[in-house]
XYZ file of C-alpha atoms in Angstrom:
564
model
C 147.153 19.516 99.189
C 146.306 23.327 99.350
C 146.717 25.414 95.806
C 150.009 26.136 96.614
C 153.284 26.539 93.854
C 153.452 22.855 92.507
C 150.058 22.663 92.129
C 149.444 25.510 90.241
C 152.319 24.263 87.624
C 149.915 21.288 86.994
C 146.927 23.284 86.442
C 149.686 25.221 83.733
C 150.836 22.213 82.679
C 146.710 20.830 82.181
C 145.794 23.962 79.921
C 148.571 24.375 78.054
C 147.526 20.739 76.752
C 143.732 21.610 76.740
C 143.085 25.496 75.893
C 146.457 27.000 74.243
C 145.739 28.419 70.756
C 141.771 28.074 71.147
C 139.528 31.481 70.812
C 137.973 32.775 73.446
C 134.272 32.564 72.796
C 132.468 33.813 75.629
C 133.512 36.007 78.977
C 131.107 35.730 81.774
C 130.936 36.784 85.372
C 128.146 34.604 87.719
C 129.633 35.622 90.818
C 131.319 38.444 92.404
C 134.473 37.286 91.868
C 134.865 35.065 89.707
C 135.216 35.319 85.421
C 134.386 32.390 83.196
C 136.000 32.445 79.689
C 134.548 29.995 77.341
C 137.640 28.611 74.969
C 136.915 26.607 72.330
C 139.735 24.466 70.475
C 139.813 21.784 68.699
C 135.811 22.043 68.417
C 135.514 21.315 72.054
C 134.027 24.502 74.539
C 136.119 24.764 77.409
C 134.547 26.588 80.838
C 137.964 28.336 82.237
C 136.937 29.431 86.034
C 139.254 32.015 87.074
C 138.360 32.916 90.621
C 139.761 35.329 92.571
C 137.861 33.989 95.976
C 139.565 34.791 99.116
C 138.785 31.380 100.446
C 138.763 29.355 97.304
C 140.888 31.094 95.042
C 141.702 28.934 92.251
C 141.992 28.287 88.281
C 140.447 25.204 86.275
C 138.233 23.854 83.552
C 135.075 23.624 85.405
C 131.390 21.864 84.399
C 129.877 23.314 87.271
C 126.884 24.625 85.840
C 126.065 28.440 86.540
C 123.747 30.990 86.009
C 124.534 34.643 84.948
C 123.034 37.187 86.160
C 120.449 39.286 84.151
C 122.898 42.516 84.125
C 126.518 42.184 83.733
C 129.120 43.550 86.158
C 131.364 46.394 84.785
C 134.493 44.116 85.046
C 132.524 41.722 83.287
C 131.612 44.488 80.056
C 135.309 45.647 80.317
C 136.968 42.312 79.809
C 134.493 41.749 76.777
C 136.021 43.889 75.157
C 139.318 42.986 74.863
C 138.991 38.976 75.395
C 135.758 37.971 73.141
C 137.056 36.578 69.972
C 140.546 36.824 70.816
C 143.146 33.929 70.437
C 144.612 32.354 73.675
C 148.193 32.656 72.368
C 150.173 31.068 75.515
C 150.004 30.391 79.741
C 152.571 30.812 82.267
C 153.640 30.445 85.574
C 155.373 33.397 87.053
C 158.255 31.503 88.829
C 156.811 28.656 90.793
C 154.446 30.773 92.746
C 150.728 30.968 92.406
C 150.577 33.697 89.898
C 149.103 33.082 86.428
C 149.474 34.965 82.864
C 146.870 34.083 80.199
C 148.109 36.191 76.495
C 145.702 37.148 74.110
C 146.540 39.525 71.015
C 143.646 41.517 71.185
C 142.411 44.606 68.865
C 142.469 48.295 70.312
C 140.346 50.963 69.310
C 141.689 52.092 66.436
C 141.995 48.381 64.993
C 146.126 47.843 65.729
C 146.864 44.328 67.691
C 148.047 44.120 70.871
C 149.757 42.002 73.495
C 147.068 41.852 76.564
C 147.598 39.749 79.545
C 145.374 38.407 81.974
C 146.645 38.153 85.280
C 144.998 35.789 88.219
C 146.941 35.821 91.560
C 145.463 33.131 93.885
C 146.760 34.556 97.354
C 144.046 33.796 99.701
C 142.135 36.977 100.623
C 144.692 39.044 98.697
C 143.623 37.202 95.347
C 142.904 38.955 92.170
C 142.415 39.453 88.862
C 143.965 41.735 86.416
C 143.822 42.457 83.057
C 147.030 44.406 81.876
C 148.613 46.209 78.714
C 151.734 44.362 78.363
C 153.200 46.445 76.153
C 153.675 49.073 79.638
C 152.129 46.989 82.280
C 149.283 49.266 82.886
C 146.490 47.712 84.621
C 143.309 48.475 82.083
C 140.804 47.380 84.998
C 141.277 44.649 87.579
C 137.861 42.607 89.450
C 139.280 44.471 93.010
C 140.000 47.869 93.719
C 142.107 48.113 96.481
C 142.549 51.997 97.551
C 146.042 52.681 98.525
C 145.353 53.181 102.263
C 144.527 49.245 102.056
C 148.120 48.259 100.281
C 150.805 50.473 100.444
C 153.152 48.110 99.036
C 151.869 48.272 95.026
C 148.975 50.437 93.447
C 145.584 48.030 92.751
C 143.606 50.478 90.940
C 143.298 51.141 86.662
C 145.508 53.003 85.584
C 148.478 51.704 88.059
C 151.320 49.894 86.970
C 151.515 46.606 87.464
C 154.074 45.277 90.106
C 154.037 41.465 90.639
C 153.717 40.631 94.984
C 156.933 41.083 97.085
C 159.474 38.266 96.151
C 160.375 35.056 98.610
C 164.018 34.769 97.594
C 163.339 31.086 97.372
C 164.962 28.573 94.578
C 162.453 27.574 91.748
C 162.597 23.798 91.707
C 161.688 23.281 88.001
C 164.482 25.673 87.059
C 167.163 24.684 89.618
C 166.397 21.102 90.781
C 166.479 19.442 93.853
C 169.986 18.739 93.875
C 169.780 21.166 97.320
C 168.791 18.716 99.224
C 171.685 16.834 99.402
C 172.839 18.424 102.603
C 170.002 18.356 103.886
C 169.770 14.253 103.862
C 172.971 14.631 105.797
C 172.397 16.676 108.010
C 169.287 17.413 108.834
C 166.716 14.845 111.444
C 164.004 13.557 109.164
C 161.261 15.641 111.451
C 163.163 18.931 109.985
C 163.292 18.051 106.788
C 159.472 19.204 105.871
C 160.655 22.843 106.979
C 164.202 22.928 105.042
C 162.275 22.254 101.796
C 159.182 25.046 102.225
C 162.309 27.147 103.755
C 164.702 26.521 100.518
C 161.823 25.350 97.648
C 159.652 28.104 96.264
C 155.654 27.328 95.844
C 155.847 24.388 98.730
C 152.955 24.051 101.055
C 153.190 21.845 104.315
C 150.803 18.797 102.207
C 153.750 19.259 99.399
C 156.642 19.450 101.792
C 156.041 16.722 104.010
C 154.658 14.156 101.007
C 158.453 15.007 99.450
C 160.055 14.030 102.647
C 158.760 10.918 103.108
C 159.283 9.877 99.524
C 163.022 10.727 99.399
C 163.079 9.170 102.812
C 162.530 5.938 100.880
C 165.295 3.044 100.218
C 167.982 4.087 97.271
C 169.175 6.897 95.158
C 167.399 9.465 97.574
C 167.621 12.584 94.983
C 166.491 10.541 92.341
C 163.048 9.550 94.459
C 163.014 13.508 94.523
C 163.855 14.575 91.074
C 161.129 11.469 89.816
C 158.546 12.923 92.341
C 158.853 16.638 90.809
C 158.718 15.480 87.720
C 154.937 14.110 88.018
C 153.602 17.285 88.243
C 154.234 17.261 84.632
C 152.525 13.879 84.570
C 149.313 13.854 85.955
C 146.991 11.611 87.526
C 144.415 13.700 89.322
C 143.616 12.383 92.846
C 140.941 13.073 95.513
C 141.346 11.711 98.851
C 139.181 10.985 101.342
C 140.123 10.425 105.061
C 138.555 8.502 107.631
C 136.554 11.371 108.876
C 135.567 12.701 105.183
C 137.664 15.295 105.087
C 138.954 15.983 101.310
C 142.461 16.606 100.359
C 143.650 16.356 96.636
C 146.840 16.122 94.716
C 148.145 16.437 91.015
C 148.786 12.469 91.194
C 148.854 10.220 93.921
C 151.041 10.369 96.272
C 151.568 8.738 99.848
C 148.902 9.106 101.607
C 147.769 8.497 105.290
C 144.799 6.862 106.082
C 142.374 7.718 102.981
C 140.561 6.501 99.849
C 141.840 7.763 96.897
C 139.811 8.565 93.404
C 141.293 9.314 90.218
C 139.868 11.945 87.733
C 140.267 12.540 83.758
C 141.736 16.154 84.488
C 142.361 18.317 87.080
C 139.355 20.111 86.835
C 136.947 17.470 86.989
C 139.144 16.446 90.362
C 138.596 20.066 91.545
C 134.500 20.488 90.487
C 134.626 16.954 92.657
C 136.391 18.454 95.364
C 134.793 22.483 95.445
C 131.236 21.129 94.541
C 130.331 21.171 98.097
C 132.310 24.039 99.429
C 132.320 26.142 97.065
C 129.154 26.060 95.589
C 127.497 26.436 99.501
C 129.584 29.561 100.117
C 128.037 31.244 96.658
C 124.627 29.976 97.636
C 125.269 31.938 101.268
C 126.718 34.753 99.398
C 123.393 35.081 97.385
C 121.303 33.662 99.589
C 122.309 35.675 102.479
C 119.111 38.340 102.599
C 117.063 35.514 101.685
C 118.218 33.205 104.665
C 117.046 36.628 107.274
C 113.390 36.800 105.334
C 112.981 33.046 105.819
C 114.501 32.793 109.626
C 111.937 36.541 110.266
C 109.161 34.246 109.251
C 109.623 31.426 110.466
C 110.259 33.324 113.958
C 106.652 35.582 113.707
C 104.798 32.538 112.700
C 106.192 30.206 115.887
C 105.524 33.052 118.141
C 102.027 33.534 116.390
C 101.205 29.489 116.685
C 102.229 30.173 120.319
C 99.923 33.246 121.187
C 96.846 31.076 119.078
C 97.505 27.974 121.214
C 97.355 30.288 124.466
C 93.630 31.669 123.214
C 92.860 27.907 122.831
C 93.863 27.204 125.822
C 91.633 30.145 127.271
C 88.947 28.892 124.968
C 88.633 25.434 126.783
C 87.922 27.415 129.774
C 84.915 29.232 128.479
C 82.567 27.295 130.140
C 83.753 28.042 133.578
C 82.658 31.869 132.297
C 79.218 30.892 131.932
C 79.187 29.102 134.580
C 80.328 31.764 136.807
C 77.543 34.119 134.476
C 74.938 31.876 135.710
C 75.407 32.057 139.188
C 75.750 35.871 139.349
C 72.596 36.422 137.373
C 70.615 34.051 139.416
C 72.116 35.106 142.762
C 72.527 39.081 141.963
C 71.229 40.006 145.140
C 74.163 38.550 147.035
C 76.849 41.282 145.333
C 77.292 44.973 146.587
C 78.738 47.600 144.970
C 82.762 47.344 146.107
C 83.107 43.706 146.795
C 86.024 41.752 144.832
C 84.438 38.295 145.191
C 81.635 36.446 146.446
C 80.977 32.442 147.013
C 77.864 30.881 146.155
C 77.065 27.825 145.863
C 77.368 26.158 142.161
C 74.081 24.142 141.292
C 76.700 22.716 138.752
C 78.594 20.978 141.039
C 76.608 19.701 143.985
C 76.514 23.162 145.730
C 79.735 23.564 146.113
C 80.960 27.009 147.087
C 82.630 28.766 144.284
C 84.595 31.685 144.804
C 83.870 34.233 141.556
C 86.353 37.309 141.152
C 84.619 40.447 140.787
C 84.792 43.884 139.283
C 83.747 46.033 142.572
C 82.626 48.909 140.427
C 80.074 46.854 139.144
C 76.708 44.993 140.891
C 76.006 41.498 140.248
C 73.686 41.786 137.578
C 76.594 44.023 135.664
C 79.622 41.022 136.565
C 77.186 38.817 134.880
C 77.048 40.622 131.496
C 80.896 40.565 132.080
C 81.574 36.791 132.696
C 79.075 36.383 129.734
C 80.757 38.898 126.819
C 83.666 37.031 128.009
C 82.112 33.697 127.125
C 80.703 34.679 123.690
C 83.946 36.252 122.675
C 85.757 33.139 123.200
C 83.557 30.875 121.314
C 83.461 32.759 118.709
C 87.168 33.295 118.894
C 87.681 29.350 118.307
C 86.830 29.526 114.910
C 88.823 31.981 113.878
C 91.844 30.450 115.947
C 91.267 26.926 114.374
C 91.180 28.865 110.910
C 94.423 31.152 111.647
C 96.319 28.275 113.136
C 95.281 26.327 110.215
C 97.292 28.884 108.195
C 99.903 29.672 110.799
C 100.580 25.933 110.189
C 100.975 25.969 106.524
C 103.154 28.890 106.778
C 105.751 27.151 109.207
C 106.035 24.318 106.440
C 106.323 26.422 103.604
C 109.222 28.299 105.279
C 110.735 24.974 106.367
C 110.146 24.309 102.935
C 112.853 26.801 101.716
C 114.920 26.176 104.131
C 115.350 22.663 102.771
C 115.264 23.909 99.853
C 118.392 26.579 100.119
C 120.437 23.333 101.796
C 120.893 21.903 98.606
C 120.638 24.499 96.328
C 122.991 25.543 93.744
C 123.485 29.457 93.124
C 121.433 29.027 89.865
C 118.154 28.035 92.372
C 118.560 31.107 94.535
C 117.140 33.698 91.987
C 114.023 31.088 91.872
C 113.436 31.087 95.465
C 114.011 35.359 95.403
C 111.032 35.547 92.744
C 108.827 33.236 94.827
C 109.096 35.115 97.581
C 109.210 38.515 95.835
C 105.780 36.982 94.392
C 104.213 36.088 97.483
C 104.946 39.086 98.738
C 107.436 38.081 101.305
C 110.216 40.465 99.298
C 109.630 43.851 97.986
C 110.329 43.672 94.337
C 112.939 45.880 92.361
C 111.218 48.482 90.432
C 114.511 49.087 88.867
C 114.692 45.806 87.670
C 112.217 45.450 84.690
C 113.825 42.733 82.912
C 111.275 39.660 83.381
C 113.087 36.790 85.712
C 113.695 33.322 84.002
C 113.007 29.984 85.860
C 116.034 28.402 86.044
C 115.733 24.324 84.650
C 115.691 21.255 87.118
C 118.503 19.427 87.256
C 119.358 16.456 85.091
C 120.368 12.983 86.066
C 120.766 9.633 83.958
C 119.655 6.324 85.520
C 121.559 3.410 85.129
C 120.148 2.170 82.459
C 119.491 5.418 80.380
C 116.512 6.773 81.521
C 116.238 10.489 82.303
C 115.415 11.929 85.741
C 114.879 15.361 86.560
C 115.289 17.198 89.961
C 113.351 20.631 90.949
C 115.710 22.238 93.318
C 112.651 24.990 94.277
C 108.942 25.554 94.611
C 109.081 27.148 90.613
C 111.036 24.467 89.399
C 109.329 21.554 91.053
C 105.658 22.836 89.888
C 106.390 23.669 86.203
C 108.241 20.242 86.202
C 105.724 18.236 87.856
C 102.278 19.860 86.664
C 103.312 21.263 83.443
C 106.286 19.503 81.555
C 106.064 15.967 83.246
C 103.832 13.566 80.639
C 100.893 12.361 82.775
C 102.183 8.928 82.677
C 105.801 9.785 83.713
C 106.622 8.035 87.340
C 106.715 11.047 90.270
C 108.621 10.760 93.325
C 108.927 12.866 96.685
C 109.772 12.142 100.413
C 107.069 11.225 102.463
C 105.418 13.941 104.683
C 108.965 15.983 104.289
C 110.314 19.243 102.843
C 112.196 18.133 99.717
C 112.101 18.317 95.633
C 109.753 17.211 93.105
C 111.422 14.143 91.007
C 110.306 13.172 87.454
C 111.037 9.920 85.892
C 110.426 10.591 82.111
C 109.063 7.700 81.509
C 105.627 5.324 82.391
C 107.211 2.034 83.293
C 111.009 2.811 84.538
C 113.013 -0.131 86.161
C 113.504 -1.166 89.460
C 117.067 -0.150 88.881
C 115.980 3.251 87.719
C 113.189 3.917 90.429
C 115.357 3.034 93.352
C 117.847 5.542 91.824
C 115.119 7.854 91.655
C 113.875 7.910 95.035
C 117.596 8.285 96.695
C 117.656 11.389 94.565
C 114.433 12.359 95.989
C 116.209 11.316 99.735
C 119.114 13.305 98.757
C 117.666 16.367 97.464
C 114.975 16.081 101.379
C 115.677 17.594 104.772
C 115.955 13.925 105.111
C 119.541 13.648 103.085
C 121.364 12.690 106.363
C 118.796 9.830 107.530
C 118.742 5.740 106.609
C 115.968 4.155 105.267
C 114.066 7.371 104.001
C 110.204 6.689 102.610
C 109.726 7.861 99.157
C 106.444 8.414 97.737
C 106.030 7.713 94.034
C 102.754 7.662 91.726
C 102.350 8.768 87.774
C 102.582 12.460 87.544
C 98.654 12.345 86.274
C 97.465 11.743 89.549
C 98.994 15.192 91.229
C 96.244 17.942 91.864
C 97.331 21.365 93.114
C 94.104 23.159 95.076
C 93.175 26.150 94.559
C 95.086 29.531 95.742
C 98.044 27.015 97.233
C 101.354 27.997 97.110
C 104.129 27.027 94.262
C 105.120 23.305 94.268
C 102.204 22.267 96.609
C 100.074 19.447 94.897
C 97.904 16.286 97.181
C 97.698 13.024 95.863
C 96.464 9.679 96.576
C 97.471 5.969 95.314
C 100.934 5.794 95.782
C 102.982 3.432 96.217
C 106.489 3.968 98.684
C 110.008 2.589 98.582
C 112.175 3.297 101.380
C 116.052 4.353 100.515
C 119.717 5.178 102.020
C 120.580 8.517 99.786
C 123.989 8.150 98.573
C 126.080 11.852 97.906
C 128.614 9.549 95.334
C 125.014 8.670 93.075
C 124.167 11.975 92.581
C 127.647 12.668 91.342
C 127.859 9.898 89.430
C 124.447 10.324 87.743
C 124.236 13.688 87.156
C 124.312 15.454 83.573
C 126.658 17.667 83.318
């Protein structure tokens, strides 16, 4: 189902049980839109994500890691302010429509308490987030400014009032019931009846509408099947489906279903991390990965056309020995080329006396086309060197960048400053002079085996050489597709299980170029046995004495292993 009305009664429903009467801790902002308040109650920390995405607009408890960045947004410094420390004093619904009020009592200037309101409206690309005085409903700052040419219908700028959206007219079902749809099991043709509810029912999406019509269409007391089906929402059993083509759908519990696999979660938010992981996460990777993707796709595109131009001279190269031999025949026949003439054929003492037909310069004499044909030759030969070196390099080049790109496929938005520095590093990127805070490495990933045993994942070229060359103990089992752009994997420890080193090397499949392909070849070895030559690049280290497994990588393991 979409994030529509009923949903977002669940997700009211979930916190009020989780979060009411905790403190708010912490306020963060990792992305451009989107503000994480840390609650803690009941000695648990609580991640609220309160995202104001125009594609993936949504509220939850999340365990998504993320990374903040190294200065704070505005919004960010503002809502400090007010939130930090404060006391989450209720959550509601406005109506049944996706609007949601978090309360704090929060401590003005001059000391006095009061009544602030945080205000997330999850409307597709008009979603946003306010933070209001409820006392008068002025907005006190709000994470998009929308200048009135852009909304003429209500003021989204500090200062404003705050107006809630234009009203649907449409009956709240938790307030009114569904006794309504009596006459519409009368009177209405079952293929109708979808449309009469979204049409009557506030906060209804199609998913919502049509599940409801097929329930009540059900044997028996028809209003009851409705009246029981509303009232899970205040009941939950968090579902993810899966269709036959992968495509994921989820619910608040599980309903009927058409052709799909259904999994249940603890919460709704571990159901949503499940179901945004993917999405989500790969739009705030492209978000913040965006000028990074244009370096790596500009390199990538001089060194190909580079490789091609070196080939070419190769190419030329293999022919240098027609030069001389064309040299040779001019400065032992010089007498048979005037002044003007374009070519001459004489015979080749090369080739049995065959006539060969040499091109000439006609400004020149014969002993002067020689020198030519000859400057031509040396030039080439000693060009081959230098080709062999440069394409050598060219070479390395094109794998490094496919390196990356691998490597910004499965990374998470906390691997994309890592990838920035490297490249800002290797001069690639022109740094920020502005920026003189030193960058942090972000930390590999974490996964637990089976049986216990930690594994670590370097999602970059910074991660995966300070894990594998610096933290990993020498005797710790290493693992990385063969001859493939992927990440560095570290079993912590000398003799792991077959259990844990099969799980290890679909990690190391997963986290590959190769995370689509069957039957994958994994390299492993103990970490002691990696050397990293001289003036390489980050993460690049030869080895010999290894061992390989070959694996299926499996999307549900990493999920199901991973440390959260």
């Amino acid at each position: 189902m979409p994030l529509d009305g009923l949903f977002t009664h669940a997700l009211v429903h979930e916190f009020n049980e989780l979060i009411v009467g905790g403190r708010i801790t912490k306020v963060h902002q990792p992305y451009p839109n989107e503000i994480v308040l840390v609650v803690r109650n009941n000695s648990v920390n609580y991640p609220l994500l309160l995202s104001a995405h125009p594609t993936y607009a949504r509220a939850q408890i999340t365990h998504i890691p993320y990374e903040n960045p190294q200065t704070a947004p505005n919004f960010v410094m503002f809502l400090r302010r007010y939130l930090e420390g404060a006391k989450l004093q209720k959550i509601e619904q406005v109506e049944n429509d996706r609007i949601i009020n978090f309360y704090v009592n929060a401590r003005n200037e001059l000391g006095d308490i009061q009544e602030i309101r945080l205000t997330l409206e999850m409307m597709g690309r008009h979603s946003n987030l306010f933070l209001v005085r409820e006392n008068d409903s002025r907005i006190l700052e709000l994470i998009k400014h929308v200048p009135a040419d852009q909304n003429r219908v209500r003021s989204l700028m500090p200062g404003a009032t705050y107006i809630l959206p234009p009203a649907q007219n449409l009956t709240n079902p938790f307030t009114a019931g569904l006794d309504g749809l009596a006459p519409m099991i009368l009177d209405t043709p079952f293929d109708d009846w979808a449309t009469f509810i979204q049409s009557t029912y506030q906060g209804f999406g199609r998913d919502s509408a049509t599940v409801l019509a097929r329930t009540i269409n059900q044997d028996g007391d028809h209003l009851a099947h409705a009246n029981n089906w509303l009232a899970r929402f205040n009941d939950l059993e968090p579902t993810l489906f899966t269709s036959n083509n992968g495509a994921l759908s989820y619910s608040a519990f599980n309903w009927l279903q058409d052709s799909v696999t259904s999994e249940n979660f603890q919460t709704l938010g571990d159901m949503l991390d499940a179901y945004y992981i993917g999405k989500a996460e790969r739009e705030r990777v492209n978000q913040q990965a965006g000028s990074l993707i244009r370096v790596v796709k500009n390199e990538l595109k001089k060194n190909n056309s580079k490789r091609k131009k070196l080939l070419a001279t190769l190419d030329d190269a293999e022919n240098a020995d027609d030069l001389k031999v064309k040299g040779d025949l001019l400065i032992t026949y010089p007498h048979l080329v005037k002044k003007g003439m374009t070519s001459v054929a004489i015979e080749n003492y090369y080739d049995d006396n065959n006539l060969l037909n040499i091109p000439l310069d006609p400004k020149r004499d014969g002993l002067k086309n020689a020198e030519r044909y000859f400057t031509k030759y040396r030039k080439l030969r000693t060009a081959i060197a230098y080709v062999n070196e440069q394409m050598t390099l060219t070479d390395a080049e094109i794998e490094y960048f496919n390196n990356i790109v691998a490597q910004l496929e499965v990374a998470s938005p906390k691997d994309v400053e890592d990838i920035r520095l490297e490249l800002t590093n290797g001069g690639y990127i022109r740094a920020n002079k502005k920026n003189k805070q030193k960058p942090k490495v972000s930390k590999p990933d974490k996964f637990k085996s089976s049986d216990g045993t930690l594994i670590e994942v370097g999602k970059n070229n910074l991660q995966n050489e300070r894990l594998s060359l610096k933290q990993a103990d020498r005797r710790d089992i290493w693992l990385h597709v063969q001859k493939i752009p992927g990440s560095h994997v570290i079993i912590h420890s000398p003799n792991p299980s077959d259990v844990t080193l099969i799980e290890a090397a679909k990690l190391a499949a997963y986290y590959s170029k190769a995370r689509n392909s069957a039957n994958v070849p994994v390299d492993y070895l103990p970490a002691g046995k990696l050397r990293k030559p001289n003036g390489s690049k980050p993460g690049f280290v030869i080895f010999e004495g290894h061992q390989t497994l070959f694996v299926t990588p499996e999307a549900s393991l990493v999920s199901q292993l991973k440390i959260k």
